[in-house]
Coordinates of C-alpha atoms in Angstrom, one line a residue:
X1 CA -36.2 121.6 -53.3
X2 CA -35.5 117.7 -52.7
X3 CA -35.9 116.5 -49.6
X4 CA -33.8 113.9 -47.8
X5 CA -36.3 110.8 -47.1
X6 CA -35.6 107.3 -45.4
X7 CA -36.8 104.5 -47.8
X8 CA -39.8 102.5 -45.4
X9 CA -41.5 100.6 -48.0
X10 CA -40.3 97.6 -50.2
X11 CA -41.5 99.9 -53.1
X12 CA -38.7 102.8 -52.0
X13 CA -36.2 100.4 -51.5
X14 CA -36.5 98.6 -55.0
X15 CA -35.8 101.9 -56.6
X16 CA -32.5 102.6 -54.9
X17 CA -31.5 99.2 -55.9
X18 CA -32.5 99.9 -59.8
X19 CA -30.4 103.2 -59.0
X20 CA -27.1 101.6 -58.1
X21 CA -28.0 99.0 -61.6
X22 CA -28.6 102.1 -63.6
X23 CA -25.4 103.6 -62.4
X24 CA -22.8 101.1 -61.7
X25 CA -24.1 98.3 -64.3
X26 CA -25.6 100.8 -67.2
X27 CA -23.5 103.5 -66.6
X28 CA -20.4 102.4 -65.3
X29 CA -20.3 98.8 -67.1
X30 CA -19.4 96.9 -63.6
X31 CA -20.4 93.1 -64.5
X32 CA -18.1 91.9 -61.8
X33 CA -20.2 92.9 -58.7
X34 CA -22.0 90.4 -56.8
X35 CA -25.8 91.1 -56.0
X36 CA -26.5 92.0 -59.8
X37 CA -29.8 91.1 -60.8
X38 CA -29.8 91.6 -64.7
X39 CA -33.4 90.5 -65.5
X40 CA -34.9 92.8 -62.7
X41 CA -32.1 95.5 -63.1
X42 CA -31.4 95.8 -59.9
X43 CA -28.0 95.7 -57.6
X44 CA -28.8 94.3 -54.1
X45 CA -26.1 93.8 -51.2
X46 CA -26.2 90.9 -48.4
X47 CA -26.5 93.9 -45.6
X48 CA -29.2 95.8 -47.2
X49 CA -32.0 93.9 -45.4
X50 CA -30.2 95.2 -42.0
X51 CA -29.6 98.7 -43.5
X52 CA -31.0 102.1 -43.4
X53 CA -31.5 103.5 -46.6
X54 CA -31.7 107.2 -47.4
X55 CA -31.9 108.8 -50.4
X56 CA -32.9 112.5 -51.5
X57 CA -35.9 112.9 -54.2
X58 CA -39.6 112.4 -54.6
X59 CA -41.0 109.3 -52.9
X60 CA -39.6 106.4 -54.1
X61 CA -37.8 108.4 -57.0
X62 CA -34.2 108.8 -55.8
X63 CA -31.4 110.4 -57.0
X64 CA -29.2 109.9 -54.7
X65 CA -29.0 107.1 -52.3
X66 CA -27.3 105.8 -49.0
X67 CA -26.9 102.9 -47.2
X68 CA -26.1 102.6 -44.0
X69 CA -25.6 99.2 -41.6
X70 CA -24.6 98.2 -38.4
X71 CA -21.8 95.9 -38.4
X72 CA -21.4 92.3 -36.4
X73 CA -19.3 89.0 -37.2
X74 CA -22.8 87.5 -37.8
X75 CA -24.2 89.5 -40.6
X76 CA -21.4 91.5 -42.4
X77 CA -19.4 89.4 -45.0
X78 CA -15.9 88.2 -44.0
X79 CA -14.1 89.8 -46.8
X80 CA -15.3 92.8 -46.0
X81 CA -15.2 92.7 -42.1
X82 CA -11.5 92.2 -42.2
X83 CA -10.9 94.7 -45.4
X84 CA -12.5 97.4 -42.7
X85 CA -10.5 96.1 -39.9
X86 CA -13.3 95.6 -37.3
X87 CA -12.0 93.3 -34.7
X88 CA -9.5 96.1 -34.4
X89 CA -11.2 99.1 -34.8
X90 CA -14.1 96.9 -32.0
X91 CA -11.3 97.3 -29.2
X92 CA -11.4 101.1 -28.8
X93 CA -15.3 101.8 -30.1
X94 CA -18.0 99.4 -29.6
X95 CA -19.6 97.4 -32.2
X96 CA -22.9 98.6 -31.3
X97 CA -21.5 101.9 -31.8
X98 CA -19.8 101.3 -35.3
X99 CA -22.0 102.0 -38.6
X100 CA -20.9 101.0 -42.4
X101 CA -21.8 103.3 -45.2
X102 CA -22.0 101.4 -48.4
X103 CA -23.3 102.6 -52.3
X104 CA -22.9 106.2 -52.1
X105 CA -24.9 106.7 -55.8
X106 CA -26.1 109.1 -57.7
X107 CA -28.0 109.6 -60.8
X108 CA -25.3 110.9 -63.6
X109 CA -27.7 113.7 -64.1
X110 CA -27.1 115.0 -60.5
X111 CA -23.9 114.6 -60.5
X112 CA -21.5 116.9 -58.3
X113 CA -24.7 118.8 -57.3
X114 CA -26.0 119.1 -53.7
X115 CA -28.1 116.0 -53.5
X116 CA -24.8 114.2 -52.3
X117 CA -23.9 116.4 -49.4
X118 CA -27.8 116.4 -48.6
X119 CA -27.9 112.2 -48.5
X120 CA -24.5 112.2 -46.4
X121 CA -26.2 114.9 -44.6
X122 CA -29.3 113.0 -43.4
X123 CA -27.4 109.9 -42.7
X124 CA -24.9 111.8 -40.3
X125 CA -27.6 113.6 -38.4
X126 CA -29.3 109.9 -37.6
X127 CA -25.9 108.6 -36.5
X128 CA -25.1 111.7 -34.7
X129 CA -28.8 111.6 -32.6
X130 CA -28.4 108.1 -32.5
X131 CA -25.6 107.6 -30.3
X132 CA -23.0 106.6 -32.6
X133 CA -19.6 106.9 -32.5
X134 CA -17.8 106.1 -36.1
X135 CA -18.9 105.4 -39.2
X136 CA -16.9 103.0 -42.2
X137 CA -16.6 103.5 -45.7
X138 CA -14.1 102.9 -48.8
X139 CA -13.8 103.9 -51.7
X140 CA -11.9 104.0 -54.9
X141 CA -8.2 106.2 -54.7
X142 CA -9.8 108.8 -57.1
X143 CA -12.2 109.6 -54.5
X144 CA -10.4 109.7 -51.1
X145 CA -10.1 114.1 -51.6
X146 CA -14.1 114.3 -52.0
X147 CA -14.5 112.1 -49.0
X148 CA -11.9 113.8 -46.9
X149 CA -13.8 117.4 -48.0
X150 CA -16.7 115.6 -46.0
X151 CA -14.4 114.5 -42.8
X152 CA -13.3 111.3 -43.5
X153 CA -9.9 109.6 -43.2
X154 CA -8.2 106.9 -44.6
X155 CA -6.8 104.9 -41.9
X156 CA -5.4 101.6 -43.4
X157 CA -3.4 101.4 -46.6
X158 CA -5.5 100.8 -50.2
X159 CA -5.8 97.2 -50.5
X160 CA -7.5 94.8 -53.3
X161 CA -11.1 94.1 -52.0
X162 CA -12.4 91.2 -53.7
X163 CA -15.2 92.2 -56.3
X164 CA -14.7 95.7 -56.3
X165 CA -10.6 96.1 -56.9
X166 CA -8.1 98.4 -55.0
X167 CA -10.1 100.3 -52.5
X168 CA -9.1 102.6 -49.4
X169 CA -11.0 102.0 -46.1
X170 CA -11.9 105.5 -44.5
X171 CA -13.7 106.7 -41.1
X172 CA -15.4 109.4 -39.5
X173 CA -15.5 110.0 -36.4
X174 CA -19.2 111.3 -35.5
X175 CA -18.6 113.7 -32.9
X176 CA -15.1 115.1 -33.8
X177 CA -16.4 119.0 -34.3
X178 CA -13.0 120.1 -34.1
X179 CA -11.9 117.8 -37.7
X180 CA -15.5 118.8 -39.3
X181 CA -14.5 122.8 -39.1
X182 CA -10.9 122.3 -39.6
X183 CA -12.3 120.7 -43.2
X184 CA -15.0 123.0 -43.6
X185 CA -17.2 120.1 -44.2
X186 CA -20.8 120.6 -45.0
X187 CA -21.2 117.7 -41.9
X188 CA -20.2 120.7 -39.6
X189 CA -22.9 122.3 -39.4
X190 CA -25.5 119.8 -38.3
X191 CA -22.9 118.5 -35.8
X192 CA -22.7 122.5 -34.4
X193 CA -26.7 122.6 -34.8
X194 CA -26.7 119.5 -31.7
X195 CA -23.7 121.0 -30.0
X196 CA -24.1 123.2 -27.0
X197 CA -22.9 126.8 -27.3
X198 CA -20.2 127.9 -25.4
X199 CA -19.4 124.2 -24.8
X200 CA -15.7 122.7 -26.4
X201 CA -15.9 119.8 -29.4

């Protein structure tokens, strides 16, 4: 059985890097996104030094990866902190209780197997034990039904998002119970596994 693991060491994190190269530069043929390192094969993003990364595999072999970061003016690239909307979204949930999931990968062999749920599943427990309130992502049009089987929600038109094309911001909201079982996402378990019994969403 793999096991869902947080990437500690340089060593872990280089091989989620070469992951997202072998996926979205070998696989896919993306030469447009920034943070390709060709001669090193590896795809590295301006947040990923603040990011936690989990993937699901042996140690330091993953095949599937997640990262996740927390978002601020200071660190998170312009383009993308207005494409998500966070001065905004800031005014009803603090910043310090916002999180950004970025390159959701996973090895083409393992593809549509559990190893995704189990990565998304790792990452929502820490948000969920961690105190936070809503978590950011986007993705491509094709994959808005996937992601709303998980709990998430688009809530912003698709727009154009520079280096990656059109893209449609979603959220989750952490402790929403009630959307996670309306969904029948896999999430709504671990979210009833912290929740007292007998006690409302």
């Amino acid at each position: 059985m793999q096991v869902a693991r947080v990437a500690s060491e340089p060593e872990e994190k280089e091989a989620i890097y070469r992951l997202r190269y072998s996926v979205f530069a070998e696989s896919l043929k993306r030469r447009d996104l920034e943070g390709l390192d060709h001669d090193n094969k590896l795809l590295i993003d301006p947040l990923d030094e603040v990011s936690v990364h989990y993937y699901v595999g042996e140690r330091g072999r993953p095949l599937a990866a997640i990262s996740v970061a927390p978002l601020s003016k200071q660190m998170t690239p312009p383009v993308l902190y207005g494409f998500l909307g966070v001065p905004r979204l800031s005014e009803v949930v603090q910043i310090e209780r916002i999180r950004f999931a970025n390159w959701l990968v996973v090895s083409p062999a393992f593809a549509g197997s559990s190893v995704v749920t189990k990565v998304l599943g790792a990452g929502y427990e820490d948000l969920l034990l961690g105190g936070v309130d809503l978590l950011l992502t986007y993705c491509r049009p094709g994959q808005v039904g996937f992601n709303e089987r998980m709990g998430f929600e688009q809530y912003a038109p698709s727009a154009h998002l520079d280096g990656f094309g059109l893209r449609c911001p979603l959220m989750l909201l952490i402790r929403d119970g009630a959307m996670l079982r309306s969904c029948r996402s896999p999430l709504y378990r671990i979210f009833a596994k912290y929740n007292v019994v007998g006690q409302p969403d």
